[in-house]
PDB file of C-alpha atoms and ligand atoms in Angstrom:
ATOM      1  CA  UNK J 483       0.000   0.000   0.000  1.00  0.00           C
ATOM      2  CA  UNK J 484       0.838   3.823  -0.797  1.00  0.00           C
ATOM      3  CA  UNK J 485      -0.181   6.950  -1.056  1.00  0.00           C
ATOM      4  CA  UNK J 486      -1.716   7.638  -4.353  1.00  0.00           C
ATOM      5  CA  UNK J 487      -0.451  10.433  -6.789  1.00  0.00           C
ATOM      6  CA  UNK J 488      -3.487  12.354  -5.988  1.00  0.00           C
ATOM      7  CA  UNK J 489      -3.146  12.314  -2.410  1.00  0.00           C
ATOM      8  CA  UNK J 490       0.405  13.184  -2.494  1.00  0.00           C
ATOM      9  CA  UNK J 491      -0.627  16.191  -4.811  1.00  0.00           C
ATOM     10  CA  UNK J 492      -3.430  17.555  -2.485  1.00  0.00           C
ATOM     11  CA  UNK J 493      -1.538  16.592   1.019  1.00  0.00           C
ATOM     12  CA  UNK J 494       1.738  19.298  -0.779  1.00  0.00           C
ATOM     13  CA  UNK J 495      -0.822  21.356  -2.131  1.00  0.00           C
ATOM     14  CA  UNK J 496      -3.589  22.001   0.688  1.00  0.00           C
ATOM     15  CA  UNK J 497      -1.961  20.549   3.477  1.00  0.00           C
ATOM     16  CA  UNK J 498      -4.807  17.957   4.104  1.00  0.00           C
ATOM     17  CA  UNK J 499      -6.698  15.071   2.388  1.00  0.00           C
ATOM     18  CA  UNK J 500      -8.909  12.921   3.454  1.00  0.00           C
ATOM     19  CA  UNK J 501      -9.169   8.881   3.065  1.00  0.00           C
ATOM     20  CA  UNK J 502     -12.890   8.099   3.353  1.00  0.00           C
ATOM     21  CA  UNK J 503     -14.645   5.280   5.195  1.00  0.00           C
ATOM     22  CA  UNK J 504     -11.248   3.329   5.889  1.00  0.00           C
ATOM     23  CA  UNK J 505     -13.044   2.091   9.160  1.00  0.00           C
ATOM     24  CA  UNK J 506     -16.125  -0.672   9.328  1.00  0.00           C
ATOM     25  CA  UNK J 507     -19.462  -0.053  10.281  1.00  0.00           C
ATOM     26  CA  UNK J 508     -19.251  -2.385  13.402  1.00  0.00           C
ATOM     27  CA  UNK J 509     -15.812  -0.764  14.361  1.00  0.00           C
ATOM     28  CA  UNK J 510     -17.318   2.873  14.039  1.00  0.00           C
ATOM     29  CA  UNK J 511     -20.148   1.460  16.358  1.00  0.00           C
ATOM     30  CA  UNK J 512     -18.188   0.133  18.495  1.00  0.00           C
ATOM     31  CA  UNK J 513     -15.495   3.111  19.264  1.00  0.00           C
ATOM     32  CA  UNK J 514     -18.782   5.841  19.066  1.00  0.00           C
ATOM     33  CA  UNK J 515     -20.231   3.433  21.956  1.00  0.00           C
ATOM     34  CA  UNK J 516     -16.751   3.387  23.324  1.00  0.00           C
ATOM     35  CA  UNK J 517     -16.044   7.488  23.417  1.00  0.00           C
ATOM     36  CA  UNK J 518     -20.204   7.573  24.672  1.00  0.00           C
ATOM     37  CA  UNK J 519     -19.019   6.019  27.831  1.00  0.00           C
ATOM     38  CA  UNK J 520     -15.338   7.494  28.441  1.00  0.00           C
ATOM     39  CA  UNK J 521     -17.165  11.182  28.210  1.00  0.00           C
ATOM     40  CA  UNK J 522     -20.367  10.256  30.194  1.00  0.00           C
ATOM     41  CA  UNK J 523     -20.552   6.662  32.000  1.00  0.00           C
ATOM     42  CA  UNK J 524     -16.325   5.621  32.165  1.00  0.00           C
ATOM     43  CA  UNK J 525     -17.070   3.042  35.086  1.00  0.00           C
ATOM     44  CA  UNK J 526     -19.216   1.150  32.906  1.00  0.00           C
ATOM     45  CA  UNK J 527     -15.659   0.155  31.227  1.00  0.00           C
ATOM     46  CA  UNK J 528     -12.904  -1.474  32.086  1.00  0.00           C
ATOM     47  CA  UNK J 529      -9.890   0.608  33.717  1.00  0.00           C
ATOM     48  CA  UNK J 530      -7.855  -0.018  30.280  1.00  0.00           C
ATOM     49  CA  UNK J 531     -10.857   1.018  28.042  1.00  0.00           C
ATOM     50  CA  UNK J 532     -11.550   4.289  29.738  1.00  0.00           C
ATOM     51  CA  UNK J 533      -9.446   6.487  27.590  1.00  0.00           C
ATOM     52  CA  UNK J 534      -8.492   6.211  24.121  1.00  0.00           C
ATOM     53  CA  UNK J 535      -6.425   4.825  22.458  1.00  0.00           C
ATOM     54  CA  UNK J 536      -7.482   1.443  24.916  1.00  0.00           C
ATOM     55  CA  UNK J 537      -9.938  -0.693  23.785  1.00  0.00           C
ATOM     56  CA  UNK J 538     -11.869  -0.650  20.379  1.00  0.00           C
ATOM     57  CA  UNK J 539     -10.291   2.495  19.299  1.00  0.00           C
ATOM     58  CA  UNK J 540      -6.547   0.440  19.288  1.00  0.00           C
ATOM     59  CA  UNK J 541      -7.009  -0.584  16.266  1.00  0.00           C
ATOM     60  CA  UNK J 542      -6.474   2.770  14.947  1.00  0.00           C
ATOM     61  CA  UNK J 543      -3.155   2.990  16.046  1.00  0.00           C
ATOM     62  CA  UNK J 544      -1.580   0.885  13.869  1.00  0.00           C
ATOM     63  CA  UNK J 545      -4.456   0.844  11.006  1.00  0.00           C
ATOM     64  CA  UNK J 546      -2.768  -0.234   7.682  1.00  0.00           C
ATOM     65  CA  UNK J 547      -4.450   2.467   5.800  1.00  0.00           C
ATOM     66  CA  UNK J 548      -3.228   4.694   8.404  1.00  0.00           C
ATOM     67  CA  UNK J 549       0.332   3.411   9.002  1.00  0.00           C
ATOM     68  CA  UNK J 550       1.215   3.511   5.406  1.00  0.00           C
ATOM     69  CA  UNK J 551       0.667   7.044   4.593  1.00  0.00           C
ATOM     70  CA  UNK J 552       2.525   8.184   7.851  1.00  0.00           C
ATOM     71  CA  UNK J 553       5.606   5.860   6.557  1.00  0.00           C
ATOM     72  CA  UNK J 554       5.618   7.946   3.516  1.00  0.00           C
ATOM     73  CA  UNK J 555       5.437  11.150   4.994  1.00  0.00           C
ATOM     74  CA  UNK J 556       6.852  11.166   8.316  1.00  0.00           C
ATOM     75  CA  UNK J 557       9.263   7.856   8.269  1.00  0.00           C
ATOM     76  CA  UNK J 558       9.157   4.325   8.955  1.00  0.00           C
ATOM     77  CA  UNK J 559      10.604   5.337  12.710  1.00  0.00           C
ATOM     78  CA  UNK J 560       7.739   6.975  13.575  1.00  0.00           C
ATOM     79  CA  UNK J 561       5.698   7.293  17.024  1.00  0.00           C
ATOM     80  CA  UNK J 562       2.136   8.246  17.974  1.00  0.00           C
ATOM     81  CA  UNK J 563       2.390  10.571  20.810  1.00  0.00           C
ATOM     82  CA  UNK J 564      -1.204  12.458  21.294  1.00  0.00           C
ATOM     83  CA  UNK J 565      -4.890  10.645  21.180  1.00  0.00           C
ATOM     84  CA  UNK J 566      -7.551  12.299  22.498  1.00  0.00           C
ATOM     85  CA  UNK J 567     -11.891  12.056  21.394  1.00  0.00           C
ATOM     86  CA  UNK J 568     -14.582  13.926  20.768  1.00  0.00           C
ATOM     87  CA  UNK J 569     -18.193  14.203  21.727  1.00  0.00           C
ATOM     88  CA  UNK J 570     -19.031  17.586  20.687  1.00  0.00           C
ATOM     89  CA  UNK J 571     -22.293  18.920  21.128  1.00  0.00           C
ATOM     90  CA  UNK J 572     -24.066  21.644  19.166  1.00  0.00           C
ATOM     91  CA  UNK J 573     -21.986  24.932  20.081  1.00  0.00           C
ATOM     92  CA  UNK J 574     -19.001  23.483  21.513  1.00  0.00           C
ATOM     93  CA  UNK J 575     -15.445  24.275  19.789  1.00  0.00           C
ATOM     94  CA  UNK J 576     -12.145  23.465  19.811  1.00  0.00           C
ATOM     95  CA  UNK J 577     -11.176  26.759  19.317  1.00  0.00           C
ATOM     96  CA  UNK J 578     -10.074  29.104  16.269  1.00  0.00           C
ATOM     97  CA  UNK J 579      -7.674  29.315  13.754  1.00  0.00           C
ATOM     98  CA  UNK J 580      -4.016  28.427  14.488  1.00  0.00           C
ATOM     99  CA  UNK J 581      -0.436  27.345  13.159  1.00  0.00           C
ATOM    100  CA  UNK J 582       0.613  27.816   9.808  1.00  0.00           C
ATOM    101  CA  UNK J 583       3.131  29.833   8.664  1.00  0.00           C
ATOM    102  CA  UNK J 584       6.799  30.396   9.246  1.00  0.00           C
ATOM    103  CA  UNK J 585       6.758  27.606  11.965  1.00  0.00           C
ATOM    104  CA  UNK J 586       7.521  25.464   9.205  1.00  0.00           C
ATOM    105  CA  UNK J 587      11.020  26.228  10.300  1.00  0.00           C
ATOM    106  CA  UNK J 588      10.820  24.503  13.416  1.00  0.00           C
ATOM    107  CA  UNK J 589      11.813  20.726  12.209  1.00  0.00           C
ATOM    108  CA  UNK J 590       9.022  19.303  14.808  1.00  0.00           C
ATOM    109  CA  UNK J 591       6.170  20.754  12.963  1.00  0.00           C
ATOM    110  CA  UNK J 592       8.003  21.028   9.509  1.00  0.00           C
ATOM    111  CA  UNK J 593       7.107  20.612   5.781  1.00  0.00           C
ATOM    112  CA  UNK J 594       9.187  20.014   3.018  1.00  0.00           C
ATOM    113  CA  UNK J 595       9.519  18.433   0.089  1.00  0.00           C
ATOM    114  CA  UNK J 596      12.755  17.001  -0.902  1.00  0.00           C
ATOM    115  CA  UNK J 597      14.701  14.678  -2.977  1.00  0.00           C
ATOM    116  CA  UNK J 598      11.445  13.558  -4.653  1.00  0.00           C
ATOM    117  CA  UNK J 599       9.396  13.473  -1.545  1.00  0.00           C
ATOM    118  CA  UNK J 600       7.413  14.768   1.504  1.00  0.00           C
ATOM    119  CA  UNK J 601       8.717  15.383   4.771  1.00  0.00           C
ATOM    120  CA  UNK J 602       6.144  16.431   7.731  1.00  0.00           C
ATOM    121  CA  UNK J 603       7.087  16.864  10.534  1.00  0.00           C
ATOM    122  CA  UNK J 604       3.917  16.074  13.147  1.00  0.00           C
ATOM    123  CA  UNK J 605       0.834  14.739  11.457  1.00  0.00           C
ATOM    124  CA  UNK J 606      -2.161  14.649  12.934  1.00  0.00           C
ATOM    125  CA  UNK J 607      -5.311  12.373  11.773  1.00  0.00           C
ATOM    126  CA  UNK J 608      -9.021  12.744  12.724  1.00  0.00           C
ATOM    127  CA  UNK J 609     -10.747   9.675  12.808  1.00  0.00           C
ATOM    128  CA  UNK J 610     -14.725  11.040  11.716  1.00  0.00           C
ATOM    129  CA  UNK J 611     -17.313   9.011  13.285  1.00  0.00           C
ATOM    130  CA  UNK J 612     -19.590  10.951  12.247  1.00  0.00           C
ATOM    131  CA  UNK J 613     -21.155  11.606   8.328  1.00  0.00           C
ATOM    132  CA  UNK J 614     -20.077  14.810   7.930  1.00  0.00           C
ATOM    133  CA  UNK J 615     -21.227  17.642   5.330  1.00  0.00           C
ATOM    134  CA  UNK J 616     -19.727  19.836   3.416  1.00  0.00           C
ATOM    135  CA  UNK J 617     -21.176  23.132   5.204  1.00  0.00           C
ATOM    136  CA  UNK J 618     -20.566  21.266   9.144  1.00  0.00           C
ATOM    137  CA  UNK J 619     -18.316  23.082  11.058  1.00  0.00           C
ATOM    138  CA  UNK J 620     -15.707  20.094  11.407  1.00  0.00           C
ATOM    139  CA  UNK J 621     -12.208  20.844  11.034  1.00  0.00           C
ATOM    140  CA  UNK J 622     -11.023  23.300   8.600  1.00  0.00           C
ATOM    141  CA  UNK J 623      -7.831  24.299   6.834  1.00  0.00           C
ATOM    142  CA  UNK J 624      -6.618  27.389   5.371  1.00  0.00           C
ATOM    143  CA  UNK J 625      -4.910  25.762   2.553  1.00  0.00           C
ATOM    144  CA  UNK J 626      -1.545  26.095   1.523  1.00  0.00           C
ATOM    145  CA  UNK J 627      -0.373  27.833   4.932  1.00  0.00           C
ATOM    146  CA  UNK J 628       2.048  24.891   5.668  1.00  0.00           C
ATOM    147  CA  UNK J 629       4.226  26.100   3.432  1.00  0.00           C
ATOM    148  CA  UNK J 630       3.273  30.310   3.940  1.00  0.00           C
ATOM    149  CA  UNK J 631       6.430  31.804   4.206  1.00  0.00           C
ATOM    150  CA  UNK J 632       4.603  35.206   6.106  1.00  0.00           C
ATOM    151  CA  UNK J 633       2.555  34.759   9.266  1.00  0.00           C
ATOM    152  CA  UNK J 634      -0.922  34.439   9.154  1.00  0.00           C
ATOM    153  CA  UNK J 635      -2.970  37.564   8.033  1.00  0.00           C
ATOM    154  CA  UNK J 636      -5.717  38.748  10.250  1.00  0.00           C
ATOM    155  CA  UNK J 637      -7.790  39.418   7.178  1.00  0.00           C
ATOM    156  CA  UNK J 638      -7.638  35.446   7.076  1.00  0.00           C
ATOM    157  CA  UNK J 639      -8.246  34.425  10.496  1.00  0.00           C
ATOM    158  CA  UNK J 640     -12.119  34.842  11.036  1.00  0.00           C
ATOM    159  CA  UNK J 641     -14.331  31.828  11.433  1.00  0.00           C
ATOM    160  CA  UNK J 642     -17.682  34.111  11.386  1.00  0.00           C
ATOM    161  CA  UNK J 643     -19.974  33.352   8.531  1.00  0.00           C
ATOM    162  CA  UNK J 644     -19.454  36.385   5.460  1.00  0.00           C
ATOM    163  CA  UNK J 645     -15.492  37.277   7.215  1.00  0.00           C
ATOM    164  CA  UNK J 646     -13.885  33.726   6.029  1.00  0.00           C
ATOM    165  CA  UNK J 647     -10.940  33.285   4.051  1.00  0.00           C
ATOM    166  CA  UNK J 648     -11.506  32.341   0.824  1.00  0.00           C
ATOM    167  CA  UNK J 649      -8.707  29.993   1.159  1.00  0.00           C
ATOM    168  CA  UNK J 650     -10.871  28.012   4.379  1.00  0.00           C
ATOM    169  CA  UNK J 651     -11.699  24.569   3.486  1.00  0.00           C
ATOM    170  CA  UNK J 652     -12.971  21.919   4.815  1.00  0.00           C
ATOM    171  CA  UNK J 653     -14.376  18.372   4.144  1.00  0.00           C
ATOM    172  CA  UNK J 654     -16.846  15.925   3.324  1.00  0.00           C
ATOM    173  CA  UNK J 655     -17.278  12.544   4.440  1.00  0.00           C
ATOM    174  CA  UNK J 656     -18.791   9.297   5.348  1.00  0.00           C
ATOM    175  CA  UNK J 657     -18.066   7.824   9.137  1.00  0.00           C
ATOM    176  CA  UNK J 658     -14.824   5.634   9.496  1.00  0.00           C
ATOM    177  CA  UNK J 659     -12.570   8.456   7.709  1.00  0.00           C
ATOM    178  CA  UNK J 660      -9.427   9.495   8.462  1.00  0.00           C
ATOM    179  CA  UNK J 661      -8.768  13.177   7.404  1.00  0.00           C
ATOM    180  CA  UNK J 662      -4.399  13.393   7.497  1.00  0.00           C
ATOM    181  CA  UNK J 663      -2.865  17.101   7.907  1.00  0.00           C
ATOM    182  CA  UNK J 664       0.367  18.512   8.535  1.00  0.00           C
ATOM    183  CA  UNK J 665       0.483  20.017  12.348  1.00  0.00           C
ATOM    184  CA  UNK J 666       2.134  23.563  10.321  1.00  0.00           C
ATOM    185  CA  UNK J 667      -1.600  23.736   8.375  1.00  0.00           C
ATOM    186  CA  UNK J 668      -3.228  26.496   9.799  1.00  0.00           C
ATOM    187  CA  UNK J 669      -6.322  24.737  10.940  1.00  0.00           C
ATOM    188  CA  UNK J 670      -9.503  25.392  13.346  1.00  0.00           C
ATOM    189  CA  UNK J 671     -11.970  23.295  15.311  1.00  0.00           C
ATOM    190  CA  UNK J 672     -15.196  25.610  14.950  1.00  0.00           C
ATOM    191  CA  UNK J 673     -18.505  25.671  16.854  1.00  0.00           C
ATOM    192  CA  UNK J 674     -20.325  22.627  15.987  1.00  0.00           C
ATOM    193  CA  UNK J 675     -23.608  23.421  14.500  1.00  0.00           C
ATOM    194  CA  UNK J 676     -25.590  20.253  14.577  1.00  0.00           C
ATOM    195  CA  UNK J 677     -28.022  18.724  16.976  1.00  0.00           C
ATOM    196  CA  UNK J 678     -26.299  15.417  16.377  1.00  0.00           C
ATOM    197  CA  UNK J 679     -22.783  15.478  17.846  1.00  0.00           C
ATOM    198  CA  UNK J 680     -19.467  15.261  16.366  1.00  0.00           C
ATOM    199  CA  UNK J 681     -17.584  12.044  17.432  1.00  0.00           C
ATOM    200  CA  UNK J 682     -14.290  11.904  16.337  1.00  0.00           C
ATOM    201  CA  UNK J 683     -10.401  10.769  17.243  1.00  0.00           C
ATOM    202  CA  UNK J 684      -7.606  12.358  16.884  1.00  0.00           C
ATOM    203  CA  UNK J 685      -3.899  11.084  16.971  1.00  0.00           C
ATOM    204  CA  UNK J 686      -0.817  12.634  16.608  1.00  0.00           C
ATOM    205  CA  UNK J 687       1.744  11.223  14.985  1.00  0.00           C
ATOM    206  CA  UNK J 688       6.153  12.151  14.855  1.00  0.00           C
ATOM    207  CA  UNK J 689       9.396  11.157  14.194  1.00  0.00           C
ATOM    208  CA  UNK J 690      10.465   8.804  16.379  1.00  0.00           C
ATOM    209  CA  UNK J 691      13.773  10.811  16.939  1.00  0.00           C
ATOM    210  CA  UNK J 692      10.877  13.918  18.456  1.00  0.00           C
ATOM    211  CA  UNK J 693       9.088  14.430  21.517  1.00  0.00           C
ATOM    212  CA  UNK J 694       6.333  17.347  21.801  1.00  0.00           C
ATOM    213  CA  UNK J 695       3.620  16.131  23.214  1.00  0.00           C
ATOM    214  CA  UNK J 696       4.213  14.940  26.745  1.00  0.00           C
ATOM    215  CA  UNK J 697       1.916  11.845  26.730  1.00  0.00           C
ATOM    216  CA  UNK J 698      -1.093  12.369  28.880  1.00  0.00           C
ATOM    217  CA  UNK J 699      -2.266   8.278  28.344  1.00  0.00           C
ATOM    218  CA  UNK J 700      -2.776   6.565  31.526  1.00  0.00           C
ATOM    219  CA  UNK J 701      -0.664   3.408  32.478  1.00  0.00           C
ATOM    220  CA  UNK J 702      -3.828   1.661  33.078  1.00  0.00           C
ATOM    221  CA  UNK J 703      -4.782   2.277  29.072  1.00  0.00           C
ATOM    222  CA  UNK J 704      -1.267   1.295  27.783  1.00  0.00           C
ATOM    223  CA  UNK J 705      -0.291  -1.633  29.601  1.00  0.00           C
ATOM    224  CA  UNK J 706      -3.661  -2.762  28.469  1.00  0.00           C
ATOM    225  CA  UNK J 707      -2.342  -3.133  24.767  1.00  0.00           C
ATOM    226  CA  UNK J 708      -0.965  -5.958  23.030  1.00  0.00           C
ATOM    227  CA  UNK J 709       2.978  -5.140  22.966  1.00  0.00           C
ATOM    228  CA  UNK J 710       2.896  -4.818  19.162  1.00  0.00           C
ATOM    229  CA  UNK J 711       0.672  -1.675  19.533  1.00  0.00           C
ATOM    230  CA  UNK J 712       2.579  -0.552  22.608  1.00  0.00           C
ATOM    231  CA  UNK J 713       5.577   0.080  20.286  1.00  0.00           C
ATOM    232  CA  UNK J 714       4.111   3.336  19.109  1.00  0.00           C
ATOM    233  CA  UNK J 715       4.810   4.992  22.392  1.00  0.00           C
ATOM    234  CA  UNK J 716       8.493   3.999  23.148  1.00  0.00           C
ATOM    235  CA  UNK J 717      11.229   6.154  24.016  1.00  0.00           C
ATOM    236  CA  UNK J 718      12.053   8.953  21.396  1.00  0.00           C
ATOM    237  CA  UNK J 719      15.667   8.111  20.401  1.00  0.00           C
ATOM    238  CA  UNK J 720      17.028   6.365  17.514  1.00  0.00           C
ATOM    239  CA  UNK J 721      20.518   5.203  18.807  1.00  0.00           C
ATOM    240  CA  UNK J 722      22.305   4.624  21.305  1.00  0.00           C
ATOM    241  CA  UNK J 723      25.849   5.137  21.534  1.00  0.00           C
ATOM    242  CA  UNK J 724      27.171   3.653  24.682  1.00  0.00           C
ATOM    243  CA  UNK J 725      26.986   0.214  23.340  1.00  0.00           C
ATOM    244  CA  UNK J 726      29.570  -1.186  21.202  1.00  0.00           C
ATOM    245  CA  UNK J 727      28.145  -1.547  18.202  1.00  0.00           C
ATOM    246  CA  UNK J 728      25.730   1.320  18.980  1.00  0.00           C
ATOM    247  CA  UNK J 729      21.622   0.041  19.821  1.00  0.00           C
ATOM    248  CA  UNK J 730      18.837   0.807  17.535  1.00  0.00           C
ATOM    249  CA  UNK J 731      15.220   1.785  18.951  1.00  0.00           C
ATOM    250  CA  UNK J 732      13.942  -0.837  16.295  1.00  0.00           C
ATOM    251  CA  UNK J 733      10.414  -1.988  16.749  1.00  0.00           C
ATOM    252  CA  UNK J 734      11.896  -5.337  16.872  1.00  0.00           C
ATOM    253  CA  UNK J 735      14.017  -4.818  19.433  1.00  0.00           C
ATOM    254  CA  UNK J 736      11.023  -3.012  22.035  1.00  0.00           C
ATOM    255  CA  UNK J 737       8.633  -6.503  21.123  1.00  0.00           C
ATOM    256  CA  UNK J 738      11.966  -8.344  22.370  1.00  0.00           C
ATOM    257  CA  UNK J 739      12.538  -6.903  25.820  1.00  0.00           C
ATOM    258  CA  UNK J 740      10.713  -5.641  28.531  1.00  0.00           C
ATOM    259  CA  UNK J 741      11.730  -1.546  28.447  1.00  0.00           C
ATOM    260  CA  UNK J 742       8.846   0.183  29.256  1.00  0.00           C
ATOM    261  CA  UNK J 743       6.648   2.791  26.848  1.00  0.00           C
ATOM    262  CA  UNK J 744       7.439   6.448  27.162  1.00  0.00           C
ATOM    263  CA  UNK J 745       5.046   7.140  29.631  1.00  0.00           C
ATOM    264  CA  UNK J 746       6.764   5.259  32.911  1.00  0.00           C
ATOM    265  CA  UNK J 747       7.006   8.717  34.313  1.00  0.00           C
ATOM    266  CA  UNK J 748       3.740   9.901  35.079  1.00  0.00           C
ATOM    267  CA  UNK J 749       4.300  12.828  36.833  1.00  0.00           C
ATOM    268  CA  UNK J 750       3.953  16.271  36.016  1.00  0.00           C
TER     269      UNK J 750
HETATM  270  O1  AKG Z 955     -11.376  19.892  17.023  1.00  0.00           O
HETATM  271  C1  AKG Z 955     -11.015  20.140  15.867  1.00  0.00           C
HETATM  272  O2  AKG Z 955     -11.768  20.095  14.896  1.00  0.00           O
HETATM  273  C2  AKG Z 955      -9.574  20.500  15.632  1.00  0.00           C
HETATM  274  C3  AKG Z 955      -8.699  20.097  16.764  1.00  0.00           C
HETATM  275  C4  AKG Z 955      -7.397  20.796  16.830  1.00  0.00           C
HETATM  276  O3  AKG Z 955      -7.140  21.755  16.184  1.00  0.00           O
HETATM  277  C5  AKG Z 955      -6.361  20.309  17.747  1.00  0.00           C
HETATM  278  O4  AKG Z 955      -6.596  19.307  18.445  1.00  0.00           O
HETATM  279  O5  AKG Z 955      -5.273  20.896  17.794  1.00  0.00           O
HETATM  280 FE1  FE2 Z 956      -4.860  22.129  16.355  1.00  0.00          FE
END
């Protein structure tokens, strides 16, 4: 599996794209029920379902579909280091527009393309599990700012109906899609506007050899996964020079000892 030439051309082009209904029916049913209880009945699960990315929603950590494109765009040494969910009720946000810009510098949020390919820095999928419409207020994208070389304008920052951009875009979709974007899109989470709410997932994946987010899963949640999916949180380093020859943080070698995931250190 690989990215397509047309995803390749919208992901460098608008800084987003969107792979549509890569999840089953019975799996969308069974994360929505999943992210029902963690938001508004978590005892009715079990201590290592009651926060994603436990449970059902697991097996969007490592979904082939998913895993593929972030291979391609990021690197094969890649980690997942941010999951939260959604339940968003009519008039809740996220918030409004941010990143974008000259922070394509920075090499943890970067874009570039390069001998014959992309390189993102953090990429973040939403997994929709709801059918979304074109005119929902779901996540939007003012394309092209990955690669902006000015900050943001203010004349292109408004999320109030008649101010927008021109350049603010957004999606359409069936549930069980996963919409990919570069972290340096400049991007907004805007008041939801429908009475059904907006379920969704979103992950964050890096380079293995980066850290950002300071993982906020629980131990209970991770030691709950099978090892193989446990390798997306190890230790952010690549090698390691004070053995003769020097160690590699291989996925092989985390499924064949006992080191613990990057969250052993809970503490604030
Ligand atoms: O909630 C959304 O639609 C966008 C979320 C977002 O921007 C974020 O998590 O940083
Ligand atoms: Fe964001």
């Amino acid at each position: 599996m690989a990215m397509t030439d047309e995803e390749k051309f919208r992901f460098d082009l608008a800084g987003f794209f969107v792979r549509p209904a890569i999840i089953t029916g019975d799996e969308v049913e069974a994360i929505r029920d999943q992210i029902y209880r963690i938001k508004h009945d978590p005892d009715s699960l079990p201590p290592a379902h009651r926060d994603v990315p436990g449970g059902p929603s697991s097996i969007l950590i490592d979904h082939p579909r998913v895993v593929d494109v972030i291979q391609e765009i990021i690197s094969p040494d890649m980690r997942l280091e941010n999951c939260s969910c959604i339940w968003r009720k009519k008039g809740e946000e996220h918030g409004s527009l941010h990143g974008g810009g000259p922070v394509q510098i920075d090499p943890i949020f970067g874009y570039r393309f390069q001998n014959d390919r992309i390189y993102a820095g953090m990429v973040r999928v939403i997994f929709e599990l709801t059918n979304i419409e074109r005119d929902d207020q779901s996540t939007h994208f003012l394309v092209g700012s990955h690669k902006a070389n000015f900050p943001m304008h203010k004349d292109h920052l408004s999320l109030e109906s008649g101010k927008r951009s021109d350049f603010l875009m957004s999606y359409a979709c069936p549930p069980g899609s996963a919409i990919f974007f570069t972290e340096n899109v400049c991007h907004a989470g805007p008041k939801w506007n429908r009475e059904e709410p907006r379920v969704a997932i979103l992950h964050a994946y890096s380079h293995l050899a980066t850290h950002w987010h300071r993982l906020k899963v629980s131990p209970e949640v991770l030691s709950g996964l099978p090892r193989e999916k446990q390798v997306y949180f190890r230790e952010p380093w690549i090698a390691d020079f004070r053995t003769q020859p020097a160690t590699h943080n291989t996925v092989e070698r985390f499924l064949n000892n006992d080191e613990p995931t990057v969250n052993a250190d809970t503490k604030p």
